[in-house]
CSV table of C-alpha atoms in Angstrom, one decimal:
chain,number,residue,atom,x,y,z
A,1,UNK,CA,60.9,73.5,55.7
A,2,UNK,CA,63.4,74.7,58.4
A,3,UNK,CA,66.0,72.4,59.4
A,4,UNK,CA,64.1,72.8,63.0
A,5,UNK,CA,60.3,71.7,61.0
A,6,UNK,CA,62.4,69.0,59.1
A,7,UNK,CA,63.2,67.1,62.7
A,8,UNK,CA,60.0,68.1,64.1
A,9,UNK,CA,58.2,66.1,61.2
A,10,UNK,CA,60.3,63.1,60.9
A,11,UNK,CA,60.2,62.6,64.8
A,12,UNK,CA,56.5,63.2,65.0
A,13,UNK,CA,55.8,60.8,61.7
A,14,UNK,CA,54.2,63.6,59.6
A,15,UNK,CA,54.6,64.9,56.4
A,16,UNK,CA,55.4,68.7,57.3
A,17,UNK,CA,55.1,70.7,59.9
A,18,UNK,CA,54.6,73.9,60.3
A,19,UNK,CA,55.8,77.0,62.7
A,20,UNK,CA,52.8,77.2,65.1
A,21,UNK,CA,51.7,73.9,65.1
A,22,UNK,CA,51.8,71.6,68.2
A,23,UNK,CA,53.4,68.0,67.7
A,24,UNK,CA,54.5,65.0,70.0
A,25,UNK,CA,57.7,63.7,68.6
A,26,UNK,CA,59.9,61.0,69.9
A,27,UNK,CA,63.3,62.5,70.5
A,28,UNK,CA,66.5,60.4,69.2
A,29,UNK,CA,68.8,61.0,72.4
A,30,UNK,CA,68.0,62.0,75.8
A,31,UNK,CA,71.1,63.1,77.7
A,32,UNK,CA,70.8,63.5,81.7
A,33,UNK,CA,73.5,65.1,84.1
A,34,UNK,CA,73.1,65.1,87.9
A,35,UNK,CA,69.5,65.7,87.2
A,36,UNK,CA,68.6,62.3,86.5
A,37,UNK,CA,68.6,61.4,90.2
A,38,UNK,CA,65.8,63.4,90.5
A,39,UNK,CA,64.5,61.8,87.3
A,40,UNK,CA,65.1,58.6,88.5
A,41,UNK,CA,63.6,59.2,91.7
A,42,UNK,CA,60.4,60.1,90.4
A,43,UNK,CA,59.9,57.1,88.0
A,44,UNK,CA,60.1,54.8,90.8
A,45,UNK,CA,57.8,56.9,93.1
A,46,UNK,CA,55.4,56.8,90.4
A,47,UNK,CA,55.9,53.1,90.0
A,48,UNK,CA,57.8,53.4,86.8
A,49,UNK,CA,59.6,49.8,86.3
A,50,UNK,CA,61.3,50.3,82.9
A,51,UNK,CA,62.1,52.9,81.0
A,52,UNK,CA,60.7,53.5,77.4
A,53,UNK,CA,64.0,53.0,75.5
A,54,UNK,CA,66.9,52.8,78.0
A,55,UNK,CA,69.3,52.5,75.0
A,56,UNK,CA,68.9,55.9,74.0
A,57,UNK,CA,69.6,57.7,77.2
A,58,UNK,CA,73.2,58.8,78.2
A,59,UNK,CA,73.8,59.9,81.7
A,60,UNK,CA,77.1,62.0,82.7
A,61,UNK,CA,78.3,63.8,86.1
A,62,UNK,CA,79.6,67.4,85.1
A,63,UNK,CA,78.0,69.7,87.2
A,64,UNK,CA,79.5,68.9,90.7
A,65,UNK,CA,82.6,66.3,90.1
A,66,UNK,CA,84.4,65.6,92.0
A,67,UNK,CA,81.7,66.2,94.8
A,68,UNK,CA,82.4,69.1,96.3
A,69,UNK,CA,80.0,67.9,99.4
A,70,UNK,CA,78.9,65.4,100.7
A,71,UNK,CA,75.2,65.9,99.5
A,72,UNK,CA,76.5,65.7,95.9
A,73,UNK,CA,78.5,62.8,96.3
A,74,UNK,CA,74.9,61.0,97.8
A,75,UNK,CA,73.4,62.5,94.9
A,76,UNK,CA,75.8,60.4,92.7
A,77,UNK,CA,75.6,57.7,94.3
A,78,UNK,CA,72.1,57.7,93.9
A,79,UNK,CA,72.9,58.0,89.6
A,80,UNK,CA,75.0,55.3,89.5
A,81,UNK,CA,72.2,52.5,91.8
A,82,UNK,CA,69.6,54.4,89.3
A,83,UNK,CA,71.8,53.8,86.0
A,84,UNK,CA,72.0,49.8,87.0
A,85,UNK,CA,68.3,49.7,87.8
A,86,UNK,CA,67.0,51.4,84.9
A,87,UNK,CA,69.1,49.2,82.6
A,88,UNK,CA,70.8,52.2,80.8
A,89,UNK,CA,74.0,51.4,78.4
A,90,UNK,CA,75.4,54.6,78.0
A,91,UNK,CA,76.7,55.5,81.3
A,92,UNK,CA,79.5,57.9,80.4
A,93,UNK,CA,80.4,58.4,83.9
A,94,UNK,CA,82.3,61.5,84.6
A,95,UNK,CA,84.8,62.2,81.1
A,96,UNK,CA,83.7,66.2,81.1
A,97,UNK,CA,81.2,68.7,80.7
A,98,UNK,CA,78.2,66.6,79.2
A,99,UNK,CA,78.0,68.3,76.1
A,100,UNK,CA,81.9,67.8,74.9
A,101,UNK,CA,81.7,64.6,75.9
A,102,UNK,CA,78.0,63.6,73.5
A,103,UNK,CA,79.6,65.8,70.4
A,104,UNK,CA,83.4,64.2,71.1
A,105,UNK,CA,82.0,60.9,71.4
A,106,UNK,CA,79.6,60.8,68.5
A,107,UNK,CA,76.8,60.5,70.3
A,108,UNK,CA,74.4,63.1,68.0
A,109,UNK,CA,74.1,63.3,64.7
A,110,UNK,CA,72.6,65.9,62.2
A,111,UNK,CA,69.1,65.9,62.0
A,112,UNK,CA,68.5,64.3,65.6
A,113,UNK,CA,66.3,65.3,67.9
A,114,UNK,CA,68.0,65.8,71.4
A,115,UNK,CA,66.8,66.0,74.6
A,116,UNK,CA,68.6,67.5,77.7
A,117,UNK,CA,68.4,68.8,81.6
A,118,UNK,CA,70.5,71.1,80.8
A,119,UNK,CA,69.7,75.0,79.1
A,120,UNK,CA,72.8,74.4,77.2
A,121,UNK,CA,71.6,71.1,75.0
A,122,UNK,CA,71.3,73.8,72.4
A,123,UNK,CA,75.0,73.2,72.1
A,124,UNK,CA,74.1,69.9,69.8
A,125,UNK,CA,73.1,72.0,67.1
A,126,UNK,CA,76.6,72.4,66.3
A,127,UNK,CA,76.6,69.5,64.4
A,128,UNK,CA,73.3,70.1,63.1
A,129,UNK,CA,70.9,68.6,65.8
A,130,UNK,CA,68.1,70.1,67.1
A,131,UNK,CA,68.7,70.1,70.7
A,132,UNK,CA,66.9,71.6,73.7
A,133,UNK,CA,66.7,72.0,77.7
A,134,UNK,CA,64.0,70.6,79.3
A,135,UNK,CA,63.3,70.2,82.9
A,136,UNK,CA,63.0,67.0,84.9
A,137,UNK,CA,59.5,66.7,84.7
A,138,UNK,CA,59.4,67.0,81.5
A,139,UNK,CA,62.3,64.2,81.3
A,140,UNK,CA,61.2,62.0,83.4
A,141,UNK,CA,58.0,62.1,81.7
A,142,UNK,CA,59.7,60.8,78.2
A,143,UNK,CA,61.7,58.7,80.2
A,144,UNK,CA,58.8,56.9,80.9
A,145,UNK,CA,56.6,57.5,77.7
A,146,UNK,CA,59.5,58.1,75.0
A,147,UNK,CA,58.1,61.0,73.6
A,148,UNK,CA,56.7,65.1,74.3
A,149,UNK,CA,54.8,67.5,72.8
A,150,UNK,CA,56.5,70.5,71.0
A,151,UNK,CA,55.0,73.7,69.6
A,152,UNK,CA,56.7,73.9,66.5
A,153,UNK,CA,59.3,77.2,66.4
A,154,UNK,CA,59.4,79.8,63.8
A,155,UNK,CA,63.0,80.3,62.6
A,156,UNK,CA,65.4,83.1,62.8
A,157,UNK,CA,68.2,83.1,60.4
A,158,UNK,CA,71.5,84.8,61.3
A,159,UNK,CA,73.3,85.2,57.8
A,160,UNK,CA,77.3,85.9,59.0
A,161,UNK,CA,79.5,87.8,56.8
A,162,UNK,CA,82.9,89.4,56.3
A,163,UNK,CA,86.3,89.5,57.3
A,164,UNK,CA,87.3,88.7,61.0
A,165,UNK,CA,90.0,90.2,62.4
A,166,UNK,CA,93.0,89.8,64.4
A,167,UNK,CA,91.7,87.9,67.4
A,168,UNK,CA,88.4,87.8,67.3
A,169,UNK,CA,86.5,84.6,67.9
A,170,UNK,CA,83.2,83.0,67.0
A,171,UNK,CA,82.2,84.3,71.0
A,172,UNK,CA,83.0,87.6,70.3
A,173,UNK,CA,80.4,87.6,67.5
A,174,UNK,CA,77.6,85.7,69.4
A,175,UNK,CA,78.1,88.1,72.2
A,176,UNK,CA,77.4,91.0,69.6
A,177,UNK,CA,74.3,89.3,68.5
A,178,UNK,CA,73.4,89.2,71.9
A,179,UNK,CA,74.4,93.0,72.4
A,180,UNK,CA,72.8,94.2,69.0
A,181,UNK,CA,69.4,92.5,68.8
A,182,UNK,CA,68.3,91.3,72.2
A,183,UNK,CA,68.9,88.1,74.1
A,184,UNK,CA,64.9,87.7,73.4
A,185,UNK,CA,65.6,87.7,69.7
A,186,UNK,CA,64.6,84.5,69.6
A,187,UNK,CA,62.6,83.8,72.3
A,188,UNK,CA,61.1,80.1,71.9
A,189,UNK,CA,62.6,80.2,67.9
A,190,UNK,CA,64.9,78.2,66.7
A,191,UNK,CA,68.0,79.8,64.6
A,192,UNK,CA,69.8,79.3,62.0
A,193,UNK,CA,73.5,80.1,61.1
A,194,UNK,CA,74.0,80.6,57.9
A,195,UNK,CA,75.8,82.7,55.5
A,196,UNK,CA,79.3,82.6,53.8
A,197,UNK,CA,81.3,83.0,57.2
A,198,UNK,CA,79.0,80.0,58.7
A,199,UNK,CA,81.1,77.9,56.4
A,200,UNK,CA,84.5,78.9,57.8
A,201,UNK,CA,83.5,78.5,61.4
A,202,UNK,CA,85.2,75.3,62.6
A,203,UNK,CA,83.5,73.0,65.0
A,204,UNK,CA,84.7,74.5,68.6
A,205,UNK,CA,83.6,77.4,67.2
A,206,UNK,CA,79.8,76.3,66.4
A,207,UNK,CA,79.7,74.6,69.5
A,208,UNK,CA,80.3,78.2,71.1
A,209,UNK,CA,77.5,79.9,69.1
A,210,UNK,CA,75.3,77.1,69.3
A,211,UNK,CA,75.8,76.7,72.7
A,212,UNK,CA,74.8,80.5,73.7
A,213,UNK,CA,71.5,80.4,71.1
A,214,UNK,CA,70.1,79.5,74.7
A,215,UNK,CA,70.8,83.3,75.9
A,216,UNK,CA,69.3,84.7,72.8
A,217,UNK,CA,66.1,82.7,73.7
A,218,UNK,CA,66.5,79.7,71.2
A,219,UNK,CA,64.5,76.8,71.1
A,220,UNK,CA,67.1,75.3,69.1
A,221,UNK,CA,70.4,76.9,67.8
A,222,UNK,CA,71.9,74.9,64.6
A,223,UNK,CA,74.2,75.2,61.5
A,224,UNK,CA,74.0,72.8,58.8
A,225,UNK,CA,76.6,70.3,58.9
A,226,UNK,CA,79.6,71.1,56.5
A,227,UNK,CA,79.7,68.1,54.4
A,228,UNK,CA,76.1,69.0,53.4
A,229,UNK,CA,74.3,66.1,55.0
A,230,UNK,CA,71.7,67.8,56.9
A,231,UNK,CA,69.9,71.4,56.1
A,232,UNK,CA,67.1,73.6,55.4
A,233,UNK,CA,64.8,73.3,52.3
A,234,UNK,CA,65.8,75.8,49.8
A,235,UNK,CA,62.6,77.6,49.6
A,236,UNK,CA,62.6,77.4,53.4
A,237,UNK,CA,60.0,80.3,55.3
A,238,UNK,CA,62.1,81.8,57.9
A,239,UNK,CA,60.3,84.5,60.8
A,240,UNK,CA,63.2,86.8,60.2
A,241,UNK,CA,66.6,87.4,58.4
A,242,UNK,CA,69.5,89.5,60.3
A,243,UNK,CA,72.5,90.0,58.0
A,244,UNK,CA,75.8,90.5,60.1
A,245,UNK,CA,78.9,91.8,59.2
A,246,UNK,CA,81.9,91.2,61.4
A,247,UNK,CA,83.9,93.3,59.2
A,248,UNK,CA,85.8,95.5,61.8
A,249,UNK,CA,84.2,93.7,64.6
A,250,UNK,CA,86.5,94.4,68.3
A,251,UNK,CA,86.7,91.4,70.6
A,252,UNK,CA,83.2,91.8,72.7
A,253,UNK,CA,82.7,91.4,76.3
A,254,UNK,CA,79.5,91.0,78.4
A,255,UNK,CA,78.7,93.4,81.6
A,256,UNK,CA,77.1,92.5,84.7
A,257,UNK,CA,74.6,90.9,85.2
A,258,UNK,CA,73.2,90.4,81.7
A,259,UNK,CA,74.9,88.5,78.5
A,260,UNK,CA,72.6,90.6,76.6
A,261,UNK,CA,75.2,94.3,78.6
A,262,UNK,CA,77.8,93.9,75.9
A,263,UNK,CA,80.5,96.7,74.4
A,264,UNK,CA,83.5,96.5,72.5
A,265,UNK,CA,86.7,96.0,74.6
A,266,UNK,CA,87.4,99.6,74.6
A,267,UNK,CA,85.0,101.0,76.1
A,268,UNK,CA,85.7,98.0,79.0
A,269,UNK,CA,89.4,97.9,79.5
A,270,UNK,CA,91.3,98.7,82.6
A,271,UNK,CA,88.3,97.3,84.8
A,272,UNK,CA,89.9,95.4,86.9
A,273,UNK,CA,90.0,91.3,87.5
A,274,UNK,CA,90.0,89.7,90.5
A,275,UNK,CA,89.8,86.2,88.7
A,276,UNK,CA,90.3,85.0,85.2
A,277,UNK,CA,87.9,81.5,84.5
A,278,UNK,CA,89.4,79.6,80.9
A,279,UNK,CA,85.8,77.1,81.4
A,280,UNK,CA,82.5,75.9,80.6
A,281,UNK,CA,80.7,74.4,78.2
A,282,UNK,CA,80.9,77.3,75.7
A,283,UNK,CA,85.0,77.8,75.9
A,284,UNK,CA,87.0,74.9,77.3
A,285,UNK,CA,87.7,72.9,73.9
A,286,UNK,CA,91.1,72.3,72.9
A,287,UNK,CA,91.1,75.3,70.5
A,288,UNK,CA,90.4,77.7,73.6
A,289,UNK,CA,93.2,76.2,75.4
A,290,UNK,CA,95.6,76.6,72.3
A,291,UNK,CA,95.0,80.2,72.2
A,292,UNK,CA,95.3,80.6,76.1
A,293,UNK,CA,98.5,79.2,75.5
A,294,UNK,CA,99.9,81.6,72.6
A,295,UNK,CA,99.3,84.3,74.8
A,296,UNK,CA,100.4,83.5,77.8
A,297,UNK,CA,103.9,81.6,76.4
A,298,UNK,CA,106.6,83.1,78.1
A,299,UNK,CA,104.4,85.1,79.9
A,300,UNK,CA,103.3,85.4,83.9
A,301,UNK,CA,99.5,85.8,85.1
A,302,UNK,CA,99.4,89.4,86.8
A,303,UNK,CA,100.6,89.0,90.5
A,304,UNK,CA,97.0,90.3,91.3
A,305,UNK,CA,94.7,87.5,89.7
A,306,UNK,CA,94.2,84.5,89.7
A,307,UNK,CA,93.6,82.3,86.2
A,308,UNK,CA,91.4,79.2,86.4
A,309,UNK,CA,91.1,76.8,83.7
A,310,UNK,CA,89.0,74.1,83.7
A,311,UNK,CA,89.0,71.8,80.7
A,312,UNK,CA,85.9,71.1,79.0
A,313,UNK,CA,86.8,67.0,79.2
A,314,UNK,CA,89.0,64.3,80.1
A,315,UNK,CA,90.2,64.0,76.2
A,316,UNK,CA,90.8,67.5,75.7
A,317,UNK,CA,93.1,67.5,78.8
A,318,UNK,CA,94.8,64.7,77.6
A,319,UNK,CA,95.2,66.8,74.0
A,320,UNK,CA,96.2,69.7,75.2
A,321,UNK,CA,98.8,68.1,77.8
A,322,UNK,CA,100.1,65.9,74.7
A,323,UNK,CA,100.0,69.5,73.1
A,324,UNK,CA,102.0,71.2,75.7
A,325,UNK,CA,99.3,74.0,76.5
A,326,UNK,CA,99.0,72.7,80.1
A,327,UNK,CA,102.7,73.5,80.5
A,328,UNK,CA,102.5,76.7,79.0
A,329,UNK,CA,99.4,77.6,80.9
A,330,UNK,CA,100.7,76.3,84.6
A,331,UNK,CA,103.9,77.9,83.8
A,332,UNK,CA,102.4,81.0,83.2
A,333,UNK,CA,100.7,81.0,86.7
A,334,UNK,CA,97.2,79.3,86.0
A,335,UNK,CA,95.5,76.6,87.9
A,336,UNK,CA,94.5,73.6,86.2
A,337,UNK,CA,91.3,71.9,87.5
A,338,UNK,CA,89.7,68.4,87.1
A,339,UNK,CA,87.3,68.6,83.7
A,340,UNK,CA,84.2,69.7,84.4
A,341,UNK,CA,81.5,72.3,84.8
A,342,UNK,CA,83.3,73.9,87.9
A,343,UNK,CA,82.6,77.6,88.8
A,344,UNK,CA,80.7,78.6,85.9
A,345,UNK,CA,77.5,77.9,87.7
A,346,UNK,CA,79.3,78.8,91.1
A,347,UNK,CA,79.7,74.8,92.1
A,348,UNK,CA,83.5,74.2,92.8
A,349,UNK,CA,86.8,75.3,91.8
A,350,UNK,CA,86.7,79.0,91.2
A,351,UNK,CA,83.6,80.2,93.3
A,352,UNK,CA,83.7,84.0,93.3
A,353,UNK,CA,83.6,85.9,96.6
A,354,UNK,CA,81.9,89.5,97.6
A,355,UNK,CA,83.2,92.7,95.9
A,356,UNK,CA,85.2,90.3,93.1
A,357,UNK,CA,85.5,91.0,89.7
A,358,UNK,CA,86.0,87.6,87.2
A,359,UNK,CA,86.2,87.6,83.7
A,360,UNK,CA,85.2,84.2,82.3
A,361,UNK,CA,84.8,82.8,79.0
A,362,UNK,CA,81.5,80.7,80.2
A,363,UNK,CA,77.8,81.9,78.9
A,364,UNK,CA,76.4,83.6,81.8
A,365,UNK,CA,77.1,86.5,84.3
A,366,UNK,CA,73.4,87.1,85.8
A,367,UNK,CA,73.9,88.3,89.8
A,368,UNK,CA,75.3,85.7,91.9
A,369,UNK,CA,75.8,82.9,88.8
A,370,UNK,CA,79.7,82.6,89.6
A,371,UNK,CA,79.3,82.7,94.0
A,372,UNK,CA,79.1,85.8,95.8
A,373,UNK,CA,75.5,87.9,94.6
A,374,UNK,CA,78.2,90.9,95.3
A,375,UNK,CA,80.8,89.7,92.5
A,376,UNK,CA,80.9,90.6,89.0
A,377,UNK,CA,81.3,88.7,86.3
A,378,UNK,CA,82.0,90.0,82.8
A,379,UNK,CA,81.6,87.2,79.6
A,380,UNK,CA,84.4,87.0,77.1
A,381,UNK,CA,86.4,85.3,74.5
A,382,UNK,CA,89.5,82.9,75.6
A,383,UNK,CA,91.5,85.2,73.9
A,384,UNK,CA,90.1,88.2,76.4
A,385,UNK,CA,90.1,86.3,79.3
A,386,UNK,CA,94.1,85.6,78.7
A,387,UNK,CA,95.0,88.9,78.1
A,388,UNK,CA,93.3,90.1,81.1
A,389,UNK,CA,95.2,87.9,82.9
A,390,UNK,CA,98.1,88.9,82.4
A,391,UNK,CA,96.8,92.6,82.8
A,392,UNK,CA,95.1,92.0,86.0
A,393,UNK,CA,92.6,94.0,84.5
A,394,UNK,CA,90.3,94.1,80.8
A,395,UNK,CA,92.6,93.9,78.0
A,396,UNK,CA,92.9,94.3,74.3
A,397,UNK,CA,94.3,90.5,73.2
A,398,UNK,CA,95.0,92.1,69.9
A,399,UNK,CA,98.0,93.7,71.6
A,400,UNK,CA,99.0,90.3,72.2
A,401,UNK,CA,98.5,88.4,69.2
A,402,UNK,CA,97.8,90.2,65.7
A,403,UNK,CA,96.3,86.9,63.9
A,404,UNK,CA,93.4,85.8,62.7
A,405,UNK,CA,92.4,82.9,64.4
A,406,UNK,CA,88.6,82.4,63.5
């Protein structure tokens, strides 16, 4: 089996499983952002008095924290009563994005099956977990009943090989799957990373790819955990097998309005950018913020733009002020926000207004996703999105920095 059939069986109690077939399995972890007021809500209108295992539920604020109105500071305070009523232990409060904050803490292991209300809880198979968005109906229903029915995914397999160069990131090359084959490639499929350059991906860097199997359609987006303890079967049946060489791969950058509009950085550079966002739940780990700082040391954001960077949690702030990138980053010109999600979905703290052009490391760019319907938004690598800061238009950040840094 797959490493996505392997979870689907154990959590559904059978044997094997099989791409096709229809299962009800009783996810490990069910993580809930904002969205569980509206979960919460629901269970008690439907007379709900307990949930089916509080103890595997974590509930974080990300999305709109601080509360950038006062509807969304009602909204958490509707959470927190909810939290306390429905008895649930892991209340993580407001340390991040929600999706640093389960992998930092240790909250999913490989193997698990994760649940989320978020499109990103792909993310978790970074660490070899299968995890998937689901809506609030469908969470509060296994709030209430612990368990959901899944049609079991086929599996594509991404095998990644060859030499990175100077630069170049592990976005860059899930942006060029994205360009090359289709952000349907796997359209309700779970993939797989694999290959000898999977191995040499370090863990910001799978959270990245993982993260963005959600705009190549993924049910599930994992790699199998280094130290071997989770994986596919060896005689494993995969849908389909794309080999990719990053061998002389350019740093890769997303158009408007589609992640799927992607070129090389040459045939981009010299648009110009209104706002640089360093964010999100794809780009904001400590690694991103190390190279942020390497190119912009000693350096000055263009007089023209503005840079934004948003940690991706409260612990990575605090390692990357121990670090000294928040020094080199404010002294370089750029505005350091509270951790969170923040203007990648156009909440707070870099909205985008009509006619402006960002460049942003976070995983989406459809029309009107950053603010203004009238903005554009083009996706990139932390690396990109510093160069063109200091630009104050697309840039090259291999004119900056001629290492390899994957």
């Amino acid at each position: 089996m797959t490493m996505a059939e392997k979870i689907l069986a154990r959590t559904s109690g059978r044997p094997t499983v099989a791409a096709g077939e229809y299962v009800t399995a009783q996810p490990d972890v069910l993580m809930c952002h904002e969205a569980f007021a509206t979960c919460a809500v629901a269970l008690r209108r439907l007379g709900v008095e307990r949930l089916a295992d509080p103890d595997r539920v974590y509930v974080i604020l990300d999305h709109f924290f601080p509360a950038p109105t006062e509807a969304h500071a009602r909204a958490h305070s509707i959470v927190r009563s909810m939290v306390e009523r429905y008895g649930v232990r892991h209340d993580l409060g407001h340390q991040g994005i929600c999706h640093q904050v389960m992998v930092e803490g240790g909250h999913v292991e490989p193997g698990q099956l994760v649940l989320g209300t978020d499109s990103h809880s792909t993310t978790y198979g970074a660490v070899g977990a299968a995890g998937a968005g689901i809506g609030t109906t469908e969470m509060t229903y296994v709030l209430a009943l612990g368990e959901l029915w899944f049609q079991v995914p086929p599996t594509v397999r991404f095998d990644l090989q060859g030499e990175p160069g100077p630069a170049l990131m592990s976005k860059d090359v899930v942006l060029h799957l994205a360009g090359r084959f289709g952000t349907d490639v796997a359209q309700y499929a779970a993939i797989e990373y694999a290959g000898p350059l999977s191995g040499d991906i370090g863990l910001a860097g799978r959270l990245a790819m993982a993260n963005m199997g959600a705009e190549l359609g993924a049910k599930f987006a994992m790699f199998a955990p280094p130290d071997g303890s989770f994986g596919p079967d060896p005689d494993a049946v995969y849908e389909t097998v794309h080999e990719v060489d990053v061998t002389g791969l350019e740093p890769q950058v997303a158009r408007p309005h589609n992640p799927g509009n992607v070129a090389g950085i040459g045939e981009v550079a010299g648009t110009r950018v209104d706002q640089a966002f360093l964010g999100s739940c794809t780009n904001a780990r400590l690694e991103d913020l190390a190279v942020a700082a390497r190119i912009l040391d000693g350096r000055r954001v263009h007089r023209d733009t503005r840079l934004i960077v948003t940690p991706a949690s409260q612990r990575v702030y605090l390692d990357a002020v121990r670090a000294g990138y928040v020094e080199v980053l404010a002294a370089a010109g750029a505005v350091i926000t509270a951790p969170g999600c923040g203007a990648c979905p156009g909440g707070h703290s870099g909205v985008v207004g009509p006619r402006e052009v960002c460049v942003s490391s976070t995983n989406r760019n459809f029309q009107g996703r950053m603010g203004s319907p009238d903005a554009e938004v083009y996706l990139a690598s932390p690396a990109v999105v510093a160069a063109s800061a200091l630009a104050g238009r697309l840039a090259d950040p291999r004119d900056l920095l001629d290492e390899v840094i994957f």
